[in-house]
Amino acid sequence: MAQVTWDTKLATVVGGQAAKPLAEHLDIQTVGELLEHYPRRYLELEEVSSVHDLFDAQGGLVTLVARVGSAEIHTYLDKRRKRTAYRTEVEARLGDGQVWMTFFDPHKGMATGRLEKHLRPGSSVMLSGKVGQNTFKRNRWELTQPEITDVEEDPSPLLPVYPLSGKLRSDQVRRAMRIALDVVTDIPDVLPARLREEHGLLEVAQALRWIHRPQDRRQAGAAAKRLKFDEAFVAQVALAQRRHEQRLVRSEPRTGASGGIFDAFDARMPFELTAGQRRVEEEILGDLAQEHPMRRLLQGEVGSGKTVVALRAMLRVIDSGGQAALLAPTEVLAQQHHRSITAMLGDLAEADRLGAAAEATRVVLLTGSMTAAVRREALLETASGAAGIVIGTHALLEGVVQFADLGLVVVDEQHRFGVEQRAALSAKAGQGPPHELVMTATPIPRTVAMTVFGDLATSALTELPAGRSPIQTTVVPLTDQPAWFDRVWSRVREEVGKGHQVYVVCPRIAATDKDATLESGEQLLDEPGDERPAPAAVEQVAPSLAGGALSGLRVAAMHGRLPAEEKERAMLAFAAGEVDVLVSTTVIEVGVDVANATMMVLLDADRFGVSQLHQLRGRVGRGGHHGLCLMVTTAYAGSASRARLEAVASTTDGFKLAELDLELRREGDVLGKEQSGKGRSLRLLSIIKDVDVIEEARAAATDVIETDPLLEQTPLLRAAIDALGRRAETDFLDKA
Ligand code: ADP
Ligand code: MG
C-alpha cells in the first residue's frame, strides 16, 4: 500500500465497508478527519459506573461500565411474524444500583450465544444505549438492545468514548481509529518546534496516539494539552494577523483642541462622570489620538452611561475638524438618540442659529422615512461638514450619503450590523478609515471577547450611575410550596394598592401554541422527558387573573400577535397608568420604560434563558422605586433549571450572568454555525474553561506574527490559517 498520510481517503485504509458509516454519520472522509475525532471522555474498566450517569444522559446516549449479573431468557409471541421469539433480560450491576439490558432475538441460539460470548456473570462489560423517557419504567432502569463492547478485544485500560451520531456504533469508530493510528505517517505539525519545547508540549503524532489510546490519565491529559494548544494557537494567529494588518492602516489622529466643544460641553454637564466612565473615556481618547483606526467595543448594560461617553468622544473628533456618525439598529432608537443628544448639547447643537454658542455644531438625523425636503437638507449638512454629528439607521450606509470628513463611527448595538455594512460606512471616510466604537448592552465574557473578537479592544462599564434602585429577585417554587402561588397574587395586589404597576410575563401567547410560535422565534427551554404542565399563556392567564385572583384590578394583555395599533394602545394605557397589571410575553423585553412599574411576575420562569430573564427584570425599578421580580417555577429543587433561576436571583451583575449563560449553553451555540459543523476548529478547547491556554496561545501567536507576519517560515501553520478562513466576528452577537 502507498504511504498513508493525513489526507489519505479513509476508505483506502480501512476498507469501503468500514469507512461508509463514518462518512455517513460523521462526515469523516480522510484519515486526518478521523484522527481529529477526539474522545469525549474515557472509561476505566476497573471502575464501574454510577446510576447518576443515567440521570445525566437524559435524552441522549449513555455508555457505562458494569459487572454482569443474572440473566433470564423469556419467550414471547412475535405478533407480526406470528411466531415465538426470545427476550433476554440481563442485570448489569453498577456501583450504586443496577440497570437491566433487554435484547430481542428471533432465535434462541442468538440469545444464548450472546450470553456465552459477551455476558458471562461476573465479567466486566461496556454497554452503550439510548436513554429516553422509557428508560426508567416499572421502577427500574432498562436499556433496550444496548451495544455491548467486548472488553477483551480492546485491552487498553482506558476506553475512549467517542461522540456518535445516527446508527454509528462506538466499536466501529474504535476499530477504524486503531487501523489509522497504526499506519499513518507524516502528520503535519502546525506548531514550530521552538514553541513546542517552550510550552512543554508533546509532538503532534505522540499527542494523537495518546488522545486515542492512552495507557493512563496522565497520557490523555498531556495529549489534550497539546491539541488544545493547537486549536487556541491557530485561532489566535489568525487574529494576531488581523491586528497586524490593522496597524498598517493609517487613520487621521483626532486629538481635539482645548477651548472647543468638548470643553464647553464638559462645563455644562449636569452630573459628574463615574470613575468607570472616566476610565473608559481615557481609553477611547487614547485610541483616537493614534495614527491607526480605533476598533473598540464598549460594553455596559442599558443605562450604564455608554451614550454619554460616546458623545464626548464625538465632540473630541469635532474639535479635530472631523465628523461623527452614530448608527442605530432601528428608526425608533435613532430618533431617541437624536432627541437625547440634542437635548444634552442644548445650545451647543444650534450652530448657525441666533444665540448659539460659539463652539456649537449641528446634529442631524438621517432615516429612511424622512420627507424628501428634510432629507435633502440633512444630506447637505452632512456633505458640507456643517453637521458634526449624524445619527441614523441603515440609511446612513447608502451611496448618496457623503461626509466632508468622517472621523468616528459609533455603532449602537453591534449585533444588528454586519461586517460589510460597517465596511461600507468606513469607505465614506476621506482620510483613511474612521475610528470605530461599538456599543453593546449584551455583556460578552472575556474569553469570548478574546477568541471571537480578538481584534477588538474592549472597555466595560460595570457600575450603574448613582440613583438607580436595585431589583430584588426571588424564586417562587410551586413544586415545594403550592400555596405560594396565592401569595404571589396578593403581593401583586399590595403593590397596586401602593399606586404602582405590575408586569406578568408568560412564555407563550396561546395555550395551543407549540414552542416554535414564541415571540421572535426564540426557543423555550424544555427538558426532554418533561412531564410538567404546558407553560403559561397570555391568552389564558390574563382573563383568569382578571376574573379571579386579581379581580377588581385593571388587567390588560399584550403580545406580538396583536395588531400594531392594539399593541400600541395597550402599551400607552399602561404607560399612562390606566392599567394596573399588564400580562404579556417577552415583547416588553427591550425599550419599554414605565417608571411606575415596580414589580414583575415571571410565570414558568425556567422556560427563559439567563440573559432574557436579566433583560426582562430590567423593566422594573427604573423610576427610583425599588423593584421586585418574582420568578415562578415548577422546576424541581436540584434540577438544572432551578439552579439557573437561583443564579439569576443571586446577582444583578450582567457580566457574571453572561459567563453563567455561556457555561449553560453549548460551545457550538456560542461560537456560531461555523464552529459546530465539519471542519470546526475548536474541538477540545473550551472557551469557557481554558482561559489560561487561550492567554498563552495569544501571547505566542502575537510573537510569531511580529517576527514573521506572513508566516513565510511556517508554511504548515499558514496552511492551517488559510483553512480556518476568516471567522465572522459577529457570530456570537448574532445569536445573543
Ligand atoms: P446607555 O447608553 O449605557 O444606556 P446613557 O448614556 O444613555 O446609558 O445613560 C443613561 C442615563 O443615565 C441617561 O439619562 C444619562 O444622562 C444618565 N447618566 C449617564 N451617566 C451618568 C452619571 N455619571 N451620573 C448620573 N447620570 C448619568
Ligand atoms: Mg443607550
Short mmCIF file of N, CA, C and O in Angstrom, two decimals, residues 55 61 145 176 207 411 414 507 731:
data_model
loop_
_atom_site.label_atom_id
_atom_site.label_comp_id
_atom_site.label_asym_id
_atom_site.label_seq_id
_atom_site.Cartn_x
_atom_site.Cartn_y
_atom_site.Cartn_z
N PHE A 55 -28.93 9.43 34.82
CA PHE A 55 -29.65 10.69 35.02
C PHE A 55 -29.08 11.76 34.10
O PHE A 55 -29.77 12.49 33.43
N LEU A 61 -27.29 9.45 24.57
CA LEU A 61 -26.67 8.13 24.63
C LEU A 61 -25.90 8.03 25.92
O LEU A 61 -25.27 8.97 26.35
N GLN A 145 -31.76 -3.17 23.86
CA GLN A 145 -30.76 -3.50 22.84
C GLN A 145 -29.51 -2.62 22.92
O GLN A 145 -29.11 -2.02 21.92
N ALA A 176 -11.72 1.58 13.35
CA ALA A 176 -11.11 2.40 12.29
C ALA A 176 -9.94 3.21 12.85
O ALA A 176 -8.89 3.36 12.22
N ALA A 207 0.82 13.04 20.52
CA ALA A 207 -0.42 13.53 21.12
C ALA A 207 -1.63 12.79 20.54
O ALA A 207 -2.56 12.43 21.26
N VAL A 411 -21.26 52.67 16.68
CA VAL A 411 -22.31 51.72 16.34
C VAL A 411 -23.01 51.30 17.62
O VAL A 411 -22.37 50.78 18.54
N GLN A 414 -24.15 46.53 18.27
CA GLN A 414 -23.43 45.98 17.15
C GLN A 414 -24.11 44.78 16.50
O GLN A 414 -23.96 44.54 15.32
N PRO A 507 -44.48 32.67 29.05
CA PRO A 507 -43.65 32.20 27.94
C PRO A 507 -44.39 32.09 26.61
O PRO A 507 -43.78 32.17 25.56
N ASP A 731 -20.63 36.47 14.74
CA ASP A 731 -21.34 35.23 15.02
C ASP A 731 -21.96 35.18 16.41
O ASP A 731 -23.11 34.84 16.57
#
